């Protein structure tokens, strides 16, 4: 095991951390949208009945 | 159907990535001058390829939007650009870490990384512009123009920065640029990783597109509610 | 063609006349550029060797920052009383409107730059008169690059809430290739190097950028303003 293996690890960690963060961001946005969709649906529903 | 394709692609990506990681981390010998750290480049360079291609593809979608005025193409362009921006960020961060190890500084103003940073700023501006406009048609029209200008400009940046004095970048190594100086055993995992990242990009764009259709549904329901 | 030219000149004349009566953009940008120049003297030690290396870069930074104020006003001025709608409804085609506005901005920016250059020469003891001919050529082509991109984005951002912020965010990254060329050339010329085969490349970059983006601007201003 040599010294610059450390930097390889940092590099890979950083790369996949960015992907993870982006996916997390997407997930948060999606759940917000779904909640919003439910809310709006409830707003519309009583009228259509 | 769409979710099933998405799942399938995700599984394919994960499997391919695992196989690539095994090949790259365990199968390849250490490089003579760089030891282990050169393996970052198997992620660094494909991320740049996917990112820059994504900006170009985003421009094509923007062009199609301007020709057809169909908002579907606009959301596709926006999704592609956003995902490409993430790949560009991966390229920047891994490049910076590699530079820290090889050159001793986090940022050496090397030509390729600098041009990537400029591209990143251009397309970050594109996303900021999209947030600043509420009306869907105006947003689509104006951001399509920015995407076109940005991509043409990115090409200029990419070309011109090479001529700037004092900016260095390791020369091309892949055989399609050099005519085959690199060992095939070193090159093959690289292309597999390009494919892996492409799969990831497609999955992320699809997720992003699903969100856009949710947004549209919310908008139309809201209009119904207020009608 | 001559009609197009006449319409462009009418628009340019109108803009310059309006600017001449209020001097709002010019006064603000001149005052701003003066402040930046003074601040530069604290940011770095203005000794002759230092200035020789930095002069071109500093000068173009001032042009860029002060220029954004002029460009911002270009279309924002037409927002009052719905002047922009009236202009678009008039028989002047958007392309002529764009070229006319660009010409007016060009005249304002060149005036601003000449004043800055004189100030800069006095405050930092830079002898720019020695190479004044080639310097004017570089400024002429460099400023046109800033003008076309800036004018188009001024039109693009005119209806945004965040207009003042979005214009620099979009324009500055796009200005990287021409600014790089203009900075190198200006530094060379101020240091006494003549234009020659050594730096002809950068003139070509500037002219190429000017041509490409003028063409893009003329063809897309329709999309930006009308849709």
PDB file of N, CA, C and O in Angstrom, chain A residues 10-44:
ATOM      1  N   UNK A  10      -9.698   9.487  -1.713  1.00  0.00           N
ATOM      2  CA  UNK A  10     -10.380  10.782  -1.641  1.00  0.00           C
ATOM      3  C   UNK A  10     -11.114  11.068  -2.946  1.00  0.00           C
ATOM      4  O   UNK A  10     -12.273  11.485  -2.949  1.00  0.00           O
ATOM      5  N   UNK A  11     -10.412  10.826  -4.043  1.00  0.00           N
ATOM      6  CA  UNK A  11     -10.991  11.121  -5.356  1.00  0.00           C
ATOM      7  C   UNK A  11     -12.272  10.342  -5.576  1.00  0.00           C
ATOM      8  O   UNK A  11     -13.308  10.904  -5.934  1.00  0.00           O
ATOM      9  N   UNK A  12     -12.205   9.024  -5.329  1.00  0.00           N
ATOM     10  CA  UNK A  12     -13.391   8.201  -5.564  1.00  0.00           C
ATOM     11  C   UNK A  12     -14.507   8.586  -4.608  1.00  0.00           C
ATOM     12  O   UNK A  12     -15.670   8.677  -5.003  1.00  0.00           O
ATOM     13  N   UNK A  13     -14.131   8.848  -3.342  1.00  0.00           N
ATOM     14  CA  UNK A  13     -15.156   9.242  -2.381  1.00  0.00           C
ATOM     15  C   UNK A  13     -15.836  10.531  -2.823  1.00  0.00           C
ATOM     16  O   UNK A  13     -17.062  10.646  -2.809  1.00  0.00           O
ATOM     17  N   UNK A  14     -15.017  11.490  -3.227  1.00  0.00           N
ATOM     18  CA  UNK A  14     -15.579  12.779  -3.634  1.00  0.00           C
ATOM     19  C   UNK A  14     -16.510  12.597  -4.814  1.00  0.00           C
ATOM     20  O   UNK A  14     -17.628  13.119  -4.839  1.00  0.00           O
ATOM     21  N   UNK A  15     -16.080  11.805  -5.788  1.00  0.00           N
ATOM     22  CA  UNK A  15     -16.894  11.618  -6.995  1.00  0.00           C
ATOM     23  C   UNK A  15     -18.254  11.037  -6.627  1.00  0.00           C
ATOM     24  O   UNK A  15     -19.300  11.560  -7.034  1.00  0.00           O
ATOM     25  N   UNK A  16     -18.250   9.966  -5.813  1.00  0.00           N
ATOM     26  CA  UNK A  16     -19.533   9.324  -5.523  1.00  0.00           C
ATOM     27  C   UNK A  16     -20.345  10.097  -4.509  1.00  0.00           C
ATOM     28  O   UNK A  16     -21.561  10.001  -4.479  1.00  0.00           O
ATOM     29  N   UNK A  17     -19.643  10.912  -3.708  1.00  0.00           N
ATOM     30  CA  UNK A  17     -20.370  11.795  -2.793  1.00  0.00           C
ATOM     31  C   UNK A  17     -21.200  12.802  -3.590  1.00  0.00           C
ATOM     32  O   UNK A  17     -22.353  13.089  -3.244  1.00  0.00           O
ATOM     33  N   UNK A  18     -20.608  13.313  -4.658  1.00  0.00           N
ATOM     34  CA  UNK A  18     -21.351  14.268  -5.487  1.00  0.00           C
ATOM     35  C   UNK A  18     -22.584  13.602  -6.068  1.00  0.00           C
ATOM     36  O   UNK A  18     -23.688  14.147  -6.032  1.00  0.00           O
ATOM     37  N   UNK A  19     -22.403  12.384  -6.590  1.00  0.00           N
ATOM     38  CA  UNK A  19     -23.562  11.665  -7.139  1.00  0.00           C
ATOM     39  C   UNK A  19     -24.606  11.463  -6.045  1.00  0.00           C
ATOM     40  O   UNK A  19     -25.796  11.716  -6.251  1.00  0.00           O
ATOM     41  N   UNK A  20     -24.144  11.027  -4.848  1.00  0.00           N
ATOM     42  CA  UNK A  20     -25.085  10.778  -3.758  1.00  0.00           C
ATOM     43  C   UNK A  20     -25.836  12.048  -3.396  1.00  0.00           C
ATOM     44  O   UNK A  20     -27.059  12.022  -3.206  1.00  0.00           O
ATOM     45  N   UNK A  21     -25.098  13.154  -3.320  1.00  0.00           N
ATOM     46  CA  UNK A  21     -25.754  14.416  -2.976  1.00  0.00           C
ATOM     47  C   UNK A  21     -26.801  14.780  -4.014  1.00  0.00           C
ATOM     48  O   UNK A  21     -27.908  15.197  -3.678  1.00  0.00           O
ATOM     49  N   UNK A  22     -26.446  14.595  -5.275  1.00  0.00           N
ATOM     50  CA  UNK A  22     -27.393  14.937  -6.335  1.00  0.00           C
ATOM     51  C   UNK A  22     -28.639  14.059  -6.263  1.00  0.00           C
ATOM     52  O   UNK A  22     -29.767  14.548  -6.387  1.00  0.00           O
ATOM     53  N   UNK A  23     -28.417  12.766  -6.022  1.00  0.00           N
ATOM     54  CA  UNK A  23     -29.561  11.861  -5.918  1.00  0.00           C
ATOM     55  C   UNK A  23     -30.425  12.245  -4.721  1.00  0.00           C
ATOM     56  O   UNK A  23     -31.660  12.255  -4.793  1.00  0.00           O
ATOM     57  N   UNK A  24     -29.765  12.594  -3.613  1.00  0.00           N
ATOM     58  CA  UNK A  24     -30.493  13.041  -2.425  1.00  0.00           C
ATOM     59  C   UNK A  24     -31.346  14.255  -2.757  1.00  0.00           C
ATOM     60  O   UNK A  24     -32.524  14.343  -2.408  1.00  0.00           O
ATOM     61  N   UNK A  25     -30.721  15.192  -3.471  1.00  0.00           N
ATOM     62  CA  UNK A  25     -31.421  16.412  -3.882  1.00  0.00           C
ATOM     63  C   UNK A  25     -32.639  16.065  -4.716  1.00  0.00           C
ATOM     64  O   UNK A  25     -33.745  16.582  -4.500  1.00  0.00           O
ATOM     65  N   UNK A  26     -32.434  15.129  -5.661  1.00  0.00           N
ATOM     66  CA  UNK A  26     -33.539  14.692  -6.515  1.00  0.00           C
ATOM     67  C   UNK A  26     -34.641  14.074  -5.672  1.00  0.00           C
ATOM     68  O   UNK A  26     -35.825  14.351  -5.880  1.00  0.00           O
ATOM     69  N   UNK A  27     -34.239  13.227  -4.695  1.00  0.00           N
ATOM     70  CA  UNK A  27     -35.218  12.574  -3.842  1.00  0.00           C
ATOM     71  C   UNK A  27     -36.041  13.576  -3.054  1.00  0.00           C
ATOM     72  O   UNK A  27     -37.262  13.483  -2.998  1.00  0.00           O
ATOM     73  N   UNK A  28     -35.340  14.562  -2.467  1.00  0.00           N
ATOM     74  CA  UNK A  28     -36.041  15.579  -1.696  1.00  0.00           C
ATOM     75  C   UNK A  28     -37.025  16.325  -2.572  1.00  0.00           C
ATOM     76  O   UNK A  28     -38.182  16.548  -2.196  1.00  0.00           O
ATOM     77  N   UNK A  29     -36.558  16.667  -3.774  1.00  0.00           N
ATOM     78  CA  UNK A  29     -37.426  17.417  -4.682  1.00  0.00           C
ATOM     79  C   UNK A  29     -38.649  16.585  -5.043  1.00  0.00           C
ATOM     80  O   UNK A  29     -39.766  17.084  -5.072  1.00  0.00           O
ATOM     81  N   UNK A  30     -38.397  15.282  -5.274  1.00  0.00           N
ATOM     82  CA  UNK A  30     -39.494  14.404  -5.670  1.00  0.00           C
ATOM     83  C   UNK A  30     -40.541  14.296  -4.554  1.00  0.00           C
ATOM     84  O   UNK A  30     -41.738  14.399  -4.807  1.00  0.00           O
ATOM     85  N   UNK A  31     -40.059  14.125  -3.299  1.00  0.00           N
ATOM     86  CA  UNK A  31     -41.033  13.966  -2.214  1.00  0.00           C
ATOM     87  C   UNK A  31     -41.807  15.272  -2.020  1.00  0.00           C
ATOM     88  O   UNK A  31     -43.004  15.256  -1.738  1.00  0.00           O
ATOM     89  N   UNK A  32     -41.130  16.392  -2.214  1.00  0.00           N
ATOM     90  CA  UNK A  32     -41.824  17.678  -2.098  1.00  0.00           C
ATOM     91  C   UNK A  32     -42.912  17.781  -3.166  1.00  0.00           C
ATOM     92  O   UNK A  32     -44.048  18.185  -2.883  1.00  0.00           O
ATOM     93  N   UNK A  33     -42.542  17.358  -4.377  1.00  0.00           N
ATOM     94  CA  UNK A  33     -43.508  17.415  -5.478  1.00  0.00           C
ATOM     95  C   UNK A  33     -44.698  16.515  -5.219  1.00  0.00           C
ATOM     96  O   UNK A  33     -45.839  16.887  -5.456  1.00  0.00           O
ATOM     97  N   UNK A  34     -44.416  15.301  -4.696  1.00  0.00           N
ATOM     98  CA  UNK A  34     -45.515  14.361  -4.446  1.00  0.00           C
ATOM     99  C   UNK A  34     -46.474  14.924  -3.404  1.00  0.00           C
ATOM    100  O   UNK A  34     -47.690  14.815  -3.538  1.00  0.00           O
ATOM    101  N   UNK A  35     -45.880  15.521  -2.351  1.00  0.00           N
ATOM    102  CA  UNK A  35     -46.729  16.109  -1.311  1.00  0.00           C
ATOM    103  C   UNK A  35     -47.595  17.227  -1.906  1.00  0.00           C
ATOM    104  O   UNK A  35     -48.783  17.325  -1.653  1.00  0.00           O
ATOM    105  N   UNK A  36     -46.952  18.030  -2.704  1.00  0.00           N
ATOM    106  CA  UNK A  36     -47.655  19.140  -3.351  1.00  0.00           C
ATOM    107  C   UNK A  36     -48.794  18.610  -4.225  1.00  0.00           C
ATOM    108  O   UNK A  36     -49.907  19.132  -4.205  1.00  0.00           O
ATOM    109  N   UNK A  37     -48.483  17.516  -4.943  1.00  0.00           N
ATOM    110  CA  UNK A  37     -49.477  16.928  -5.835  1.00  0.00           C
ATOM    111  C   UNK A  37     -50.686  16.446  -5.029  1.00  0.00           C
ATOM    112  O   UNK A  37     -51.844  16.688  -5.408  1.00  0.00           O
ATOM    113  N   UNK A  38     -50.405  15.774  -3.903  1.00  0.00           N
ATOM    114  CA  UNK A  38     -51.508  15.305  -3.050  1.00  0.00           C
ATOM    115  C   UNK A  38     -52.357  16.468  -2.577  1.00  0.00           C
ATOM    116  O   UNK A  38     -53.586  16.400  -2.582  1.00  0.00           O
ATOM    117  N   UNK A  39     -51.663  17.525  -2.146  1.00  0.00           N
ATOM    118  CA  UNK A  39     -52.371  18.692  -1.628  1.00  0.00           C
ATOM    119  C   UNK A  39     -53.301  19.274  -2.700  1.00  0.00           C
ATOM    120  O   UNK A  39     -54.477  19.536  -2.454  1.00  0.00           O
ATOM    121  N   UNK A  40     -52.736  19.439  -3.892  1.00  0.00           N
ATOM    122  CA  UNK A  40     -53.519  20.039  -4.975  1.00  0.00           C
ATOM    123  C   UNK A  40     -54.668  19.122  -5.365  1.00  0.00           C
ATOM    124  O   UNK A  40     -55.782  19.569  -5.622  1.00  0.00           O
ATOM    125  N   UNK A  41     -54.404  17.783  -5.358  1.00  0.00           N
ATOM    126  CA  UNK A  41     -55.464  16.821  -5.686  1.00  0.00           C
ATOM    127  C   UNK A  41     -56.633  16.965  -4.729  1.00  0.00           C
ATOM    128  O   UNK A  41     -57.785  16.978  -5.137  1.00  0.00           O
ATOM    129  N   UNK A  42     -56.298  17.105  -3.432  1.00  0.00           N
ATOM    130  CA  UNK A  42     -57.359  17.244  -2.435  1.00  0.00           C
ATOM    131  C   UNK A  42     -58.144  18.527  -2.648  1.00  0.00           C
ATOM    132  O   UNK A  42     -59.333  18.595  -2.385  1.00  0.00           O
ATOM    133  N   UNK A  43     -57.426  19.535  -3.112  1.00  0.00           N
ATOM    134  CA  UNK A  43     -58.097  20.796  -3.393  1.00  0.00           C
ATOM    135  C   UNK A  43     -59.112  20.637  -4.514  1.00  0.00           C
ATOM    136  O   UNK A  43     -60.186  21.220  -4.487  1.00  0.00           O
ATOM    137  N   UNK A  44     -58.748  19.802  -5.495  1.00  0.00           N
ATOM    138  CA  UNK A  44     -59.596  19.662  -6.677  1.00  0.00           C
ATOM    139  C   UNK A  44     -60.727  18.666  -6.427  1.00  0.00           C
ATOM    140  O   UNK A  44     -61.853  18.878  -6.839  1.00  0.00           O
TER     141      UNK A  44
END
